[in-house]
Coordinates of C-alpha atoms in Angstrom, one line a residue:
Chain A
M1 CA 0.0 0.0 0.0
V2 CA 1.4 3.4 -0.9
M3 CA 0.2 6.5 0.9
L4 CA 1.0 9.9 -0.7
D5 CA 0.4 12.8 1.7
G6 CA -2.2 10.8 3.5
Q7 CA -4.0 9.6 0.4
Q8 CA -3.8 6.0 -0.9
V9 CA -2.3 5.8 -4.4
A10 CA -3.1 2.9 -6.6
G11 CA -1.0 1.3 -9.4
V12 CA 2.5 2.3 -8.2
Q13 CA 5.1 0.2 -10.0
S14 CA 8.2 1.3 -8.2
L15 CA 9.2 3.8 -5.5
S16 CA 11.7 5.5 -7.8
Q17 CA 8.9 6.1 -10.4
L18 CA 6.7 7.6 -7.7
I19 CA 9.5 9.9 -6.5
E20 CA 10.2 11.0 -10.0
D21 CA 6.5 11.9 -10.4
V22 CA 6.7 13.9 -7.1
Y23 CA 9.6 15.9 -8.5
R24 CA 7.8 16.4 -11.8
C25 CA 5.1 18.2 -9.9
N26 CA 7.7 20.5 -8.4
R27 CA 7.3 18.9 -5.0
Y28 CA 10.0 17.3 -2.8
V29 CA 10.1 14.4 -0.4
R30 CA 9.9 15.5 3.2
K31 CA 9.6 12.1 4.8
L32 CA 9.6 8.5 3.5
I33 CA 8.5 5.7 5.8
V34 CA 8.7 2.1 4.6
N35 CA 7.0 -0.5 6.9
G36 CA 7.2 1.9 9.8
V37 CA 10.9 2.8 9.3
E38 CA 12.0 6.2 8.1
R39 CA 14.3 5.8 5.1
S40 CA 16.3 8.2 2.9
V41 CA 15.3 8.7 -0.7
D42 CA 18.6 7.3 -1.9
D43 CA 18.0 4.1 0.1
A44 CA 14.5 3.8 -1.0
V45 CA 14.8 4.2 -4.7
V46 CA 16.8 1.0 -5.0
L47 CA 14.1 -1.0 -3.1
S48 CA 11.8 -3.2 -5.3
L49 CA 8.3 -2.6 -4.1
D50 CA 6.5 -5.5 -2.6
E51 CA 2.7 -5.5 -2.5
T52 CA 2.7 -6.3 1.2
W53 CA 4.7 -3.2 2.0
V54 CA 3.3 -0.1 3.6
V55 CA 5.0 3.0 2.1
E56 CA 4.1 6.5 3.4
L57 CA 5.4 9.5 1.5
E58 CA 5.1 13.0 2.7
T59 CA 5.9 15.8 0.2
C60 CA 6.4 19.5 0.5
T61 CA 7.2 22.5 -1.7
L62 CA 10.7 23.7 -2.1
D63 CA 10.0 26.6 0.3
E64 CA 8.9 24.2 2.9
L65 CA 11.9 21.9 2.4
I66 CA 14.2 24.8 2.8
E67 CA 12.4 25.9 5.9
D68 CA 12.7 22.4 7.4
T69 CA 16.4 22.2 6.6
V70 CA 17.1 25.6 8.0
A71 CA 15.2 24.8 11.2
S72 CA 17.3 21.6 11.5
T73 CA 20.4 23.6 11.0
A74 CA 19.4 26.2 13.6
G75 CA 19.0 23.3 16.1
M76 CA 22.3 21.7 15.2
I77 CA 24.7 24.6 15.4
P78 CA 24.6 25.3 19.2
P79 CA 25.7 21.8 20.2
L80 CA 28.2 21.7 17.4
Y81 CA 29.6 25.0 18.7
Q82 CA 29.9 23.6 22.2
R83 CA 31.7 20.5 21.0
L84 CA 34.2 22.5 19.0
R85 CA 34.7 24.8 21.9
A86 CA 35.4 21.8 24.1
A87 CA 37.9 20.5 21.5
V88 CA 39.8 23.8 21.6
D89 CA 39.9 23.9 25.4
A90 CA 41.3 20.3 25.5
F91 CA 43.9 21.0 22.8
R92 CA 45.1 24.2 24.5
V93 CA 45.9 22.4 27.7
G94 CA 47.5 19.4 26.0
N95 CA 44.7 17.0 26.4
I96 CA 45.1 15.7 22.8
A97 CA 43.0 12.5 23.1
E98 CA 40.0 14.5 24.5
G99 CA 40.4 17.2 21.8
C100 CA 40.6 14.6 19.0
T101 CA 37.5 12.9 20.4
R102 CA 35.5 16.2 20.6
F103 CA 36.6 17.2 17.1
A104 CA 35.8 13.8 15.6
E105 CA 32.3 14.1 17.2
S106 CA 31.9 17.4 15.4
V107 CA 32.8 16.2 11.9
P108 CA 29.4 14.7 10.9
S109 CA 27.5 17.9 11.9
L110 CA 30.1 20.0 10.1
Q111 CA 29.7 17.8 7.0
W112 CA 25.9 18.2 7.2
N113 CA 26.2 22.0 7.4
H114 CA 28.5 22.0 4.4
A115 CA 26.0 19.8 2.4
V116 CA 23.2 22.2 3.3
L117 CA 25.2 25.2 2.2
N118 CA 26.1 23.5 -1.1
Q119 CA 22.5 22.6 -1.7
L120 CA 21.3 26.1 -0.9
A121 CA 24.1 27.7 -3.1
Q122 CA 22.9 25.6 -6.0
L123 CA 19.5 27.2 -5.8
Q124 CA 21.1 30.5 -6.6
P125 CA 23.6 29.9 -9.4
D126 CA 24.8 33.5 -9.7
G127 CA 27.4 32.8 -7.0
R128 CA 27.1 36.1 -5.2
S129 CA 24.8 35.4 -2.2
F130 CA 25.5 35.2 1.5
V131 CA 25.1 31.5 1.2
H132 CA 27.9 31.3 -1.5
E133 CA 30.1 33.4 0.6
V134 CA 29.6 31.3 3.7
S135 CA 30.0 28.1 1.8
A136 CA 33.3 29.1 0.2
E137 CA 34.7 30.4 3.5
G138 CA 33.7 27.1 5.2
E139 CA 35.5 25.1 2.5
R140 CA 38.6 27.2 2.9
I141 CA 38.6 26.7 6.7
V142 CA 38.0 23.0 6.4
A143 CA 40.9 22.7 4.0
E144 CA 43.1 24.5 6.5
L145 CA 41.9 22.2 9.3
M146 CA 42.6 19.1 7.3
E147 CA 46.1 20.2 6.5
A148 CA 46.7 20.8 10.2
W149 CA 45.1 17.4 11.0
E150 CA 47.4 15.6 8.6
N151 CA 50.4 17.3 10.3
E152 CA 49.0 16.4 13.8
D153 CA 49.6 20.1 14.5
Y154 CA 47.2 20.6 17.5
V155 CA 48.2 24.2 17.9
T156 CA 47.1 25.1 14.4
I157 CA 44.0 22.9 14.7
A158 CA 43.0 24.8 17.8
D159 CA 43.7 28.1 16.1
A160 CA 41.7 27.1 13.0
I161 CA 38.7 26.1 15.2
E162 CA 38.9 29.0 17.6
Y163 CA 39.7 31.9 15.3
E164 CA 38.1 30.7 12.1
L165 CA 35.6 27.9 12.4
L166 CA 33.7 29.2 15.5
P167 CA 33.3 32.8 14.1
W168 CA 32.3 31.2 10.8
L169 CA 29.7 29.1 12.6
A170 CA 28.4 32.2 14.4
K171 CA 28.1 34.0 11.1
W172 CA 26.2 31.1 9.5
K173 CA 24.0 30.8 12.6
A174 CA 23.2 34.6 12.3
G175 CA 22.2 34.0 8.7
V176 CA 20.0 31.1 9.6
D177 CA 18.3 33.1 12.4
L178 CA 17.7 36.0 10.0
F179 CA 16.2 33.6 7.4
Q180 CA 14.0 32.1 10.1
S181 CA 12.7 35.4 11.3
Q182 CA 12.0 36.5 7.7
M183 CA 10.1 33.3 7.1
K184 CA 8.1 34.0 10.3
L185 CA 7.2 37.4 8.9
E186 CA 6.2 35.8 5.5
H187 CA 3.9 33.4 7.4
M188 CA 2.3 36.2 9.3
K189 CA 1.7 38.0 6.0
D190 CA 0.2 34.8 4.6
S191 CA -2.1 34.5 7.5
F192 CA -3.3 38.0 6.7
G193 CA -3.9 37.1 3.0
G194 CA -0.5 38.3 1.6
S195 CA 1.6 36.5 -0.9
R196 CA 4.9 34.7 -0.3
G197 CA 7.9 35.4 -2.5
L198 CA 10.7 33.1 -1.4
Q199 CA 11.8 31.8 -4.8
Chain B
M1 CA 66.7 16.1 11.7
D2 CA 64.0 18.6 12.5
A3 CA 64.3 22.2 11.4
V4 CA 63.1 25.0 13.6
R5 CA 62.1 28.4 12.2
L6 CA 61.1 31.6 13.9
V7 CA 58.0 32.9 12.1
L8 CA 55.6 35.8 12.4
G9 CA 52.1 34.6 13.2
K10 CA 48.8 35.9 11.7
T11 CA 48.4 38.8 14.1
G12 CA 52.0 39.9 14.3
H13 CA 53.2 37.7 17.3
W14 CA 56.2 35.5 16.9
T15 CA 55.9 31.8 16.9
V16 CA 58.1 28.8 16.0
R17 CA 57.5 26.3 13.2
V18 CA 59.1 22.8 13.6
E19 CA 59.5 21.0 10.3
S20 CA 60.3 17.3 10.2
E21 CA 60.1 14.9 7.3
Q22 CA 56.6 13.9 8.3
H23 CA 55.0 16.9 9.9
T24 CA 55.0 20.7 10.2
R25 CA 53.9 21.9 13.6
Y26 CA 53.7 25.2 15.5
L27 CA 54.8 25.8 19.1
H28 CA 52.5 28.7 19.7
S29 CA 49.2 30.0 18.4
Q30 CA 49.5 32.1 15.3
H31 CA 46.6 34.3 16.5
D32 CA 47.1 34.9 20.3
P33 CA 50.0 33.1 21.9
V34 CA 49.6 35.1 25.1
R35 CA 46.0 34.0 25.7
E36 CA 47.0 30.5 24.8
A37 CA 49.8 30.6 27.4
R38 CA 47.5 31.9 30.1
R39 CA 45.0 29.1 29.5
L40 CA 47.8 26.5 29.7
V41 CA 49.3 27.9 32.9
E42 CA 45.8 28.2 34.5
S43 CA 45.2 24.5 33.8
W44 CA 48.4 23.6 35.8
G45 CA 46.6 24.9 38.9
E46 CA 48.3 26.8 41.7
C47 CA 52.0 26.2 42.2
S48 CA 52.1 23.9 45.2
G49 CA 55.9 23.8 45.8
R50 CA 58.6 26.5 45.9
E51 CA 60.5 24.9 43.1
V52 CA 59.0 23.8 39.7
I53 CA 60.3 22.5 36.5
I54 CA 58.8 23.5 33.2
F55 CA 59.7 21.3 30.2
G56 CA 59.6 23.3 26.9
L57 CA 60.7 27.0 26.7
G58 CA 59.2 27.8 23.3
L59 CA 59.4 31.5 23.0
G60 CA 58.7 31.9 26.7
Y61 CA 55.1 33.1 26.6
H62 CA 54.0 30.5 29.1
I63 CA 57.0 31.1 31.4
K64 CA 56.0 34.7 31.6
E65 CA 52.4 33.9 32.4
F66 CA 53.6 31.4 35.0
L67 CA 55.6 34.1 36.7
N68 CA 52.5 36.4 36.6
L69 CA 50.3 33.8 38.2
N70 CA 52.8 32.4 40.7
P71 CA 54.7 35.4 42.1
Y72 CA 55.8 33.4 45.2
C73 CA 57.5 30.6 43.3
E74 CA 61.2 30.7 44.3
R75 CA 62.9 28.7 41.6
I76 CA 61.9 27.6 38.1
D77 CA 64.0 25.3 36.1
V78 CA 63.2 25.5 32.4
L79 CA 64.3 22.6 30.2
E80 CA 64.6 23.0 26.5
P81 CA 66.1 20.5 24.0
R82 CA 66.5 23.0 21.1
R83 CA 69.3 25.6 21.6
P84 CA 68.0 28.2 19.0
L85 CA 64.9 28.7 21.1
L86 CA 66.9 30.2 23.9
D87 CA 68.2 32.9 21.6
W88 CA 64.8 33.6 20.1
A89 CA 63.0 33.6 23.5
R90 CA 65.6 36.1 24.7
Q91 CA 64.3 38.5 22.0
V92 CA 60.6 37.8 22.4
T93 CA 60.2 37.6 26.2
P94 CA 63.3 39.2 27.6
E95 CA 61.7 39.7 31.0
I96 CA 62.0 36.0 31.9
F97 CA 65.8 36.2 31.2
N98 CA 66.1 39.0 33.7
D99 CA 64.3 37.1 36.4
S100 CA 66.8 35.5 38.8
R101 CA 64.4 32.8 39.8
I102 CA 64.6 31.2 36.4
V103 CA 67.4 28.8 35.5
F104 CA 67.5 27.6 31.9
H105 CA 68.8 24.1 30.9
C106 CA 69.5 23.1 27.4
A107 CA 70.7 19.6 26.8
N108 CA 70.2 16.7 24.5
R109 CA 67.2 14.4 25.0
D110 CA 69.0 11.8 27.1
G111 CA 70.4 14.5 29.3
L112 CA 67.0 16.0 29.9
L113 CA 65.5 12.5 30.5
R114 CA 68.0 11.8 33.2
W115 CA 67.3 15.3 34.7
L116 CA 63.5 14.6 34.8
H117 CA 64.0 11.2 36.4
M118 CA 65.7 12.8 39.3
R119 CA 62.9 15.2 40.1
P120 CA 59.5 14.6 41.8
E121 CA 56.9 14.3 39.0
A122 CA 54.4 16.6 40.8
S123 CA 56.8 19.5 40.4
I124 CA 57.1 19.1 36.6
H125 CA 54.9 21.1 34.2
V126 CA 54.9 20.5 30.5
H127 CA 54.5 22.7 27.4
P128 CA 52.4 20.3 25.3
P129 CA 53.3 21.6 21.8
T130 CA 57.1 21.2 22.6
V131 CA 56.4 17.5 23.5
E132 CA 54.3 16.9 20.4
S133 CA 57.0 18.4 18.2
L134 CA 59.8 16.1 19.6
P135 CA 60.8 13.1 17.5
T136 CA 59.8 9.7 18.9
S137 CA 62.0 9.0 21.9
Q138 CA 61.9 7.8 25.5
L139 CA 61.8 11.4 26.6
K140 CA 58.7 12.1 24.4
S141 CA 56.9 9.0 25.7
L142 CA 57.6 9.9 29.3
L143 CA 56.2 13.4 28.9
Q144 CA 53.2 12.2 26.9
E145 CA 52.4 9.8 29.7
M146 CA 52.6 12.6 32.2
L147 CA 50.1 14.7 30.1
V148 CA 47.7 11.8 29.6
L149 CA 47.6 11.0 33.4
R150 CA 47.1 14.6 34.4
S151 CA 44.3 15.2 31.8
S152 CA 42.6 12.1 33.1
E153 CA 42.9 13.3 36.8
Q154 CA 41.5 16.7 35.9
R155 CA 38.6 15.4 34.0
Y156 CA 37.5 12.9 36.7
R157 CA 38.2 14.9 39.8
Q158 CA 34.7 16.3 40.2
Q159 CA 33.1 13.0 39.3
L160 CA 35.1 11.1 41.9
A161 CA 34.1 13.6 44.6
D162 CA 30.4 13.3 43.7
N163 CA 30.6 9.5 43.6
L164 CA 32.3 9.3 47.0
R165 CA 29.7 11.5 48.5
E166 CA 26.9 9.3 47.1
N167 CA 28.5 6.0 48.0
S168 CA 29.5 7.1 51.5
R169 CA 25.8 6.5 52.5
N170 CA 26.1 2.8 51.7
I171 CA 29.6 2.0 53.1
H172 CA 29.6 0.1 56.4
C173 CA 32.4 -1.5 58.4
R174 CA 31.5 -5.0 57.2
H175 CA 31.8 -3.9 53.6
V176 CA 35.3 -2.6 53.6
L177 CA 38.5 -4.6 53.0
Q178 CA 40.5 -4.7 56.2
G179 CA 42.8 -7.1 58.0
C180 CA 43.0 -9.7 55.2
Q181 CA 46.7 -9.3 54.4
D182 CA 48.4 -12.6 53.4
Q183 CA 45.1 -14.5 53.9
Y184 CA 46.0 -16.6 50.8
A185 CA 49.8 -16.5 51.2
G186 CA 51.5 -18.8 48.8
T187 CA 48.4 -19.4 46.7
P188 CA 48.7 -18.6 43.0
G189 CA 46.8 -15.4 42.1
V190 CA 45.5 -14.7 38.6
L191 CA 44.8 -11.2 37.3
V192 CA 42.3 -11.5 34.4
A193 CA 42.5 -8.3 32.4
A194 CA 40.4 -7.4 29.3
G195 CA 43.0 -7.5 26.6
P196 CA 42.2 -9.4 23.4
S197 CA 44.3 -12.4 24.3
V198 CA 42.0 -13.2 27.3
V199 CA 39.7 -15.1 24.9
D200 CA 42.4 -17.7 24.5
A201 CA 42.9 -17.9 28.3
M202 CA 39.5 -19.3 29.3
G203 CA 40.7 -22.9 29.7
F204 CA 43.7 -21.7 31.8
V205 CA 41.6 -19.5 34.0
H206 CA 39.0 -22.3 34.4
T207 CA 41.7 -24.6 35.7
M208 CA 43.2 -22.0 38.0
C209 CA 39.7 -21.5 39.5
Q210 CA 39.2 -25.2 40.0
T211 CA 42.5 -25.7 41.7
G212 CA 41.9 -23.0 44.2
G213 CA 43.8 -20.1 42.6
I214 CA 42.7 -16.6 43.6
V215 CA 41.3 -15.3 40.4
L216 CA 40.5 -11.6 40.2
S217 CA 38.9 -10.4 36.9
V218 CA 38.5 -6.8 35.8
S219 CA 34.8 -5.8 35.6
R220 CA 34.8 -5.6 31.8
V221 CA 35.6 -9.3 31.4
L222 CA 33.3 -10.8 34.1
T223 CA 30.4 -11.6 31.9
Q224 CA 32.7 -13.4 29.4
L225 CA 34.1 -15.5 32.2
L226 CA 30.6 -16.4 33.6
N227 CA 29.5 -17.3 30.1
H228 CA 32.4 -19.8 30.0
G229 CA 31.3 -21.3 33.3
I230 CA 34.0 -19.6 35.3
R231 CA 33.3 -17.9 38.5
P232 CA 36.4 -16.0 39.7
F233 CA 37.2 -15.3 43.3
G234 CA 36.4 -11.6 42.8
C235 CA 35.7 -8.9 40.3
V236 CA 37.4 -5.5 40.4
L237 CA 35.7 -2.2 39.5
T238 CA 37.3 1.3 39.5
E239 CA 35.3 3.0 36.8
S240 CA 33.8 6.3 38.0
S241 CA 31.4 6.8 35.0
D242 CA 28.1 5.0 34.4
S243 CA 29.5 3.5 31.2
A244 CA 30.6 0.4 33.3
L245 CA 26.9 -0.5 33.4
N246 CA 27.6 -2.3 30.2
H247 CA 30.0 -4.6 32.0
F248 CA 27.2 -6.3 34.0
K249 CA 24.1 -5.8 31.9
D250 CA 24.2 -9.2 30.2
I251 CA 24.8 -11.3 33.4
P252 CA 21.8 -13.7 33.6
R253 CA 19.7 -13.1 36.7
S254 CA 20.1 -16.7 37.9
T255 CA 23.9 -16.5 37.9
T256 CA 25.7 -16.4 41.2
V257 CA 28.3 -13.6 40.8
P258 CA 31.6 -13.2 42.7
T259 CA 32.3 -10.4 45.2
L260 CA 32.8 -7.1 43.6
Y261 CA 35.9 -5.2 44.9
A262 CA 35.1 -1.6 44.1
L263 CA 36.6 1.8 44.8
P264 CA 34.4 4.1 46.9
T265 CA 34.7 6.5 44.0
A266 CA 33.2 4.1 41.5
S267 CA 29.9 4.9 39.8
P268 CA 27.0 4.5 42.4
L269 CA 24.7 3.5 39.6
V270 CA 26.9 0.7 38.6
L271 CA 27.4 -0.5 42.2
A272 CA 23.6 -0.5 42.7
S273 CA 23.2 -2.6 39.5
Y274 CA 25.6 -5.3 40.6
P275 CA 23.7 -8.5 41.5
G276 CA 26.1 -9.5 44.3
E277 CA 28.1 -8.5 47.3
V278 CA 30.2 -5.3 47.1
V279 CA 33.4 -4.8 49.1
Y280 CA 34.9 -1.4 49.2
V281 CA 38.6 -1.0 48.5
F282 CA 40.0 2.3 49.6
Q283 CA 42.6 3.9 47.4
K284 CA 45.8 5.7 48.5
G285 CA 46.4 9.2 47.3
H286 CA 42.9 10.5 47.5
D287 CA 42.6 12.7 50.6
D288 CA 38.9 12.2 51.2
V289 CA 39.1 8.5 50.7
E290 CA 42.1 8.2 53.0
R291 CA 40.2 10.1 55.7
M292 CA 37.2 7.8 55.3
A293 CA 39.5 4.7 55.4
Q294 CA 40.8 5.9 58.7
T295 CA 37.3 6.1 60.1
F296 CA 36.6 2.5 59.1
G297 CA 40.1 1.2 59.9
A298 CA 40.2 0.0 56.3
D299 CA 43.4 -0.9 54.5
L300 CA 44.7 1.3 51.7
F301 CA 45.6 0.2 48.2
L302 CA 47.5 1.5 45.2
T303 CA 45.3 2.0 42.2
G304 CA 47.9 2.9 39.5
G305 CA 45.2 4.6 37.4
S306 CA 43.8 1.4 36.0
V307 CA 41.6 -1.4 37.1
S308 CA 44.3 -4.0 36.4
T309 CA 46.8 -2.2 38.5
L310 CA 44.4 -2.2 41.5
A311 CA 43.8 -5.9 40.9
L312 CA 47.5 -6.5 41.1
D313 CA 47.8 -4.7 44.4
L314 CA 44.8 -6.8 45.7
L315 CA 46.5 -10.1 44.7
Y316 CA 49.7 -8.9 46.4
Y317 CA 47.7 -7.9 49.5
Y318 CA 46.2 -11.3 49.8
G319 CA 49.7 -12.8 49.7
C320 CA 49.3 -14.5 46.3
D321 CA 52.5 -16.0 44.9
P322 CA 53.0 -16.4 42.0
I323 CA 50.9 -13.6 40.5
I324 CA 49.9 -14.5 36.9
F325 CA 48.8 -11.9 34.4
T326 CA 46.3 -13.0 31.7
G327 CA 44.8 -10.7 29.1
L328 CA 47.1 -7.9 30.2
D329 CA 48.2 -7.2 26.7
L330 CA 48.6 -3.4 26.9
A331 CA 48.8 -3.5 23.1
Y332 CA 46.6 -4.0 20.0
I333 CA 46.3 -7.6 19.1
D334 CA 45.1 -8.1 15.5
G335 CA 44.0 -4.5 15.5
K336 CA 41.8 -5.0 18.6
S337 CA 42.2 -3.1 21.9
H338 CA 40.0 -5.3 24.1
A339 CA 38.6 -8.8 24.0
D340 CA 35.1 -7.4 23.4
S341 CA 36.1 -4.7 20.8
R342 CA 34.2 -4.6 17.7
E343 CA 36.4 -2.0 16.1
V344 CA 39.6 -3.2 14.4
R345 CA 42.2 -0.5 14.0
S346 CA 44.6 -0.1 11.1
G347 CA 47.4 2.5 10.9
M348 CA 48.9 4.6 13.6
A349 CA 47.5 7.6 15.5
S350 CA 49.5 10.2 17.4
Y351 CA 48.8 8.6 20.8
M352 CA 50.0 5.2 19.5
V353 CA 53.5 4.0 20.1
E354 CA 55.5 0.9 19.4
S355 CA 56.7 -1.3 22.3
V356 CA 58.5 -4.7 22.7
S357 CA 56.2 -7.7 22.7
V358 CA 56.4 -10.8 25.0
T359 CA 58.0 -12.6 22.0
G360 CA 60.6 -9.9 21.6
G361 CA 59.1 -8.4 18.4
R362 CA 57.5 -5.0 18.0
I363 CA 53.8 -4.4 18.9
V364 CA 51.5 -1.4 18.6
S365 CA 50.5 0.1 21.9
T366 CA 49.3 3.5 23.2
V367 CA 50.8 6.1 25.4
S368 CA 48.4 5.4 28.3
W369 CA 49.0 1.6 28.1
Q370 CA 52.7 2.2 28.2
S371 CA 52.3 4.3 31.3
F372 CA 50.4 1.4 33.0
R373 CA 53.2 -0.9 31.9
R374 CA 55.8 1.4 33.5
W375 CA 53.7 1.6 36.7
I376 CA 53.5 -2.2 36.9
E377 CA 57.2 -2.6 36.3
E378 CA 57.8 -0.1 39.1
Y379 CA 55.4 -2.0 41.3
I380 CA 57.2 -5.3 40.6
R381 CA 60.6 -3.7 41.4
A382 CA 59.2 -2.4 44.7
H383 CA 57.5 -5.7 45.6
S384 CA 60.2 -8.2 44.5
D385 CA 59.3 -10.8 47.1
R386 CA 56.9 -12.4 44.7
T387 CA 57.1 -14.1 41.3
Y388 CA 55.2 -12.5 38.5
V389 CA 54.2 -14.6 35.5
N390 CA 52.9 -13.2 32.2
V391 CA 50.8 -15.4 30.0
S392 CA 49.3 -12.5 28.0
A393 CA 50.1 -12.0 24.3
G394 CA 51.0 -8.3 24.1
T395 CA 53.6 -6.0 25.6
H396 CA 56.6 -7.4 27.5
I397 CA 56.5 -6.4 31.1
E398 CA 59.9 -6.1 32.8
G399 CA 60.2 -8.3 35.9
T400 CA 57.7 -10.9 34.7
K401 CA 58.4 -14.4 33.4
A402 CA 56.7 -14.9 30.1
M403 CA 55.2 -18.4 30.0
T404 CA 52.7 -20.4 28.0
Y405 CA 49.5 -21.5 29.9
E406 CA 50.9 -25.0 30.3
E407 CA 54.2 -23.7 31.7
A408 CA 52.3 -21.5 34.1
L409 CA 50.2 -24.4 35.4
N410 CA 53.3 -26.6 35.8
Y411 CA 55.0 -23.7 37.6
C412 CA 52.1 -23.4 40.0
K413 CA 52.0 -27.1 40.6
A414 CA 55.8 -27.2 41.3
N415 CA 55.8 -24.1 43.5
T416 CA 52.7 -24.5 45.6
I417 CA 53.4 -24.1 49.3
T418 CA 53.1 -27.5 51.0
G419 CA 50.3 -27.8 53.5
H420 CA 48.2 -24.9 52.1
K421 CA 44.7 -26.2 51.5
F422 CA 43.1 -25.0 48.4
E423 CA 39.3 -25.0 48.2
P424 CA 38.3 -25.2 44.5
S425 CA 35.9 -22.5 43.5
R426 CA 32.5 -23.5 42.5
V427 CA 32.4 -23.7 38.7
Q428 CA 28.9 -23.3 37.2

């Protein structure tokens, strides 16, 4: 059984086909649940659909998808900031093992932020937005960090985190907060009958 | 040979770049070396003695901060293995060269190592980037060990105090270890540690239990022993964090477990979860614990920073002879750190070092394992009235006789004190 935004859909041959149809209607997959388990789109498209399966697909507009992503980012940055701060504190006093652990814990969230920035940058191909600027700056800092990591140079790793990565994260968070407050304003306008103009 | 260069940092402060074939490292922050130095010196805590040693001069930023924060320190010996740094530091932080309390020593690594060995460890402070920038050497290993142990102490200090306060409500006279010295004099004692090779030692440990050996296992390996039908004499717990809950969570409810020998600073949650008797073992070197031990008339034990080292002191306390080490690998065996590790390591990390294995070859270990090895070797030297046998597969431990399981069993048979009655442990 396949449910699309709460409505049962008949005659679905494959999940990849269904997802293609969603994209063709200028909508995006917000959530995909297969037999009660949330799956990523990449995982799900290779599954061959069984008639006994229960597939629930929730879609959204691009605006809603961006809003969701930005909301997740807003929630993710503060703990990431704390972990990186703890890594710096440990490196500065010579607690290398602790610093490496805290830094390693931060890497998945950092990668996630970079992926989000890349995706957002692709939406505006002119390459001159705030997102492009933050994305390029982030890549430069990560390259510097990686070089220091290869050298096991914990002084430079701490420097790169403290004086570059943390201010960069603060800047990105400020952008995210601004975006969220603008969206809030747009929603308020909507509720009074105005129009939205995100794209 | 490493090259050292004086370079200007990103904000106009001087720093030093150390270039070796493998790495390029900096000795000071390129942004704010003064702030960096302050944080380091603050982490050392208040200077407790009148005389201190600081290893690593760098450009002197941290020495200057040390003087600011410890105006009453009477003498500071600064050790630096690289001569050019003395000249550069004289230019960057001239104040410290005008201070009569500071004595600078520049010597080769062996000279500095000898110098450090002669001084009490508590009075030595370390500039970590200098240590990290040194080529692999005995000096570097010693200083890295020092850093690892101090970091660990700092991190757990508060947790130990909280645990002690919580556990003190449950500690009674009948639950503390006292007056049992030499109770099992002449009986073989077996320390079962959690190294990867312990999986091959199950038959040996089983036999030792059955023949009345005093078998003490570390908490991490207890479930594994019970699953093999082996009930040791006791299990030892030192872990202050709740993560040790995992050590006991898979013990079937119907199983009779051995006595748990636990530090009063161990996790209260883990102690409450243990399905058997708990006996508190009071550690030396912790002021509040020592005071509490005095109240109860309890004996004091050396912990050595690891659960295995405490188990060793317990076996010695009970009078065991010989004392046999199993699973005390202190090294990676086939890429594994512990018998229950899922992760298999390949390659080296900065905290990894090579050491000599029981077979005389090279083996990959870590800085902290090597510090435990040194502690055990020191212990053996100071307690040389016993025989120490190592049937583990990893690092060679000076002062032990490396044996196979069979050789160890034969040794026990041949050297058992006549007339001592062994009561075989109940094996489930």
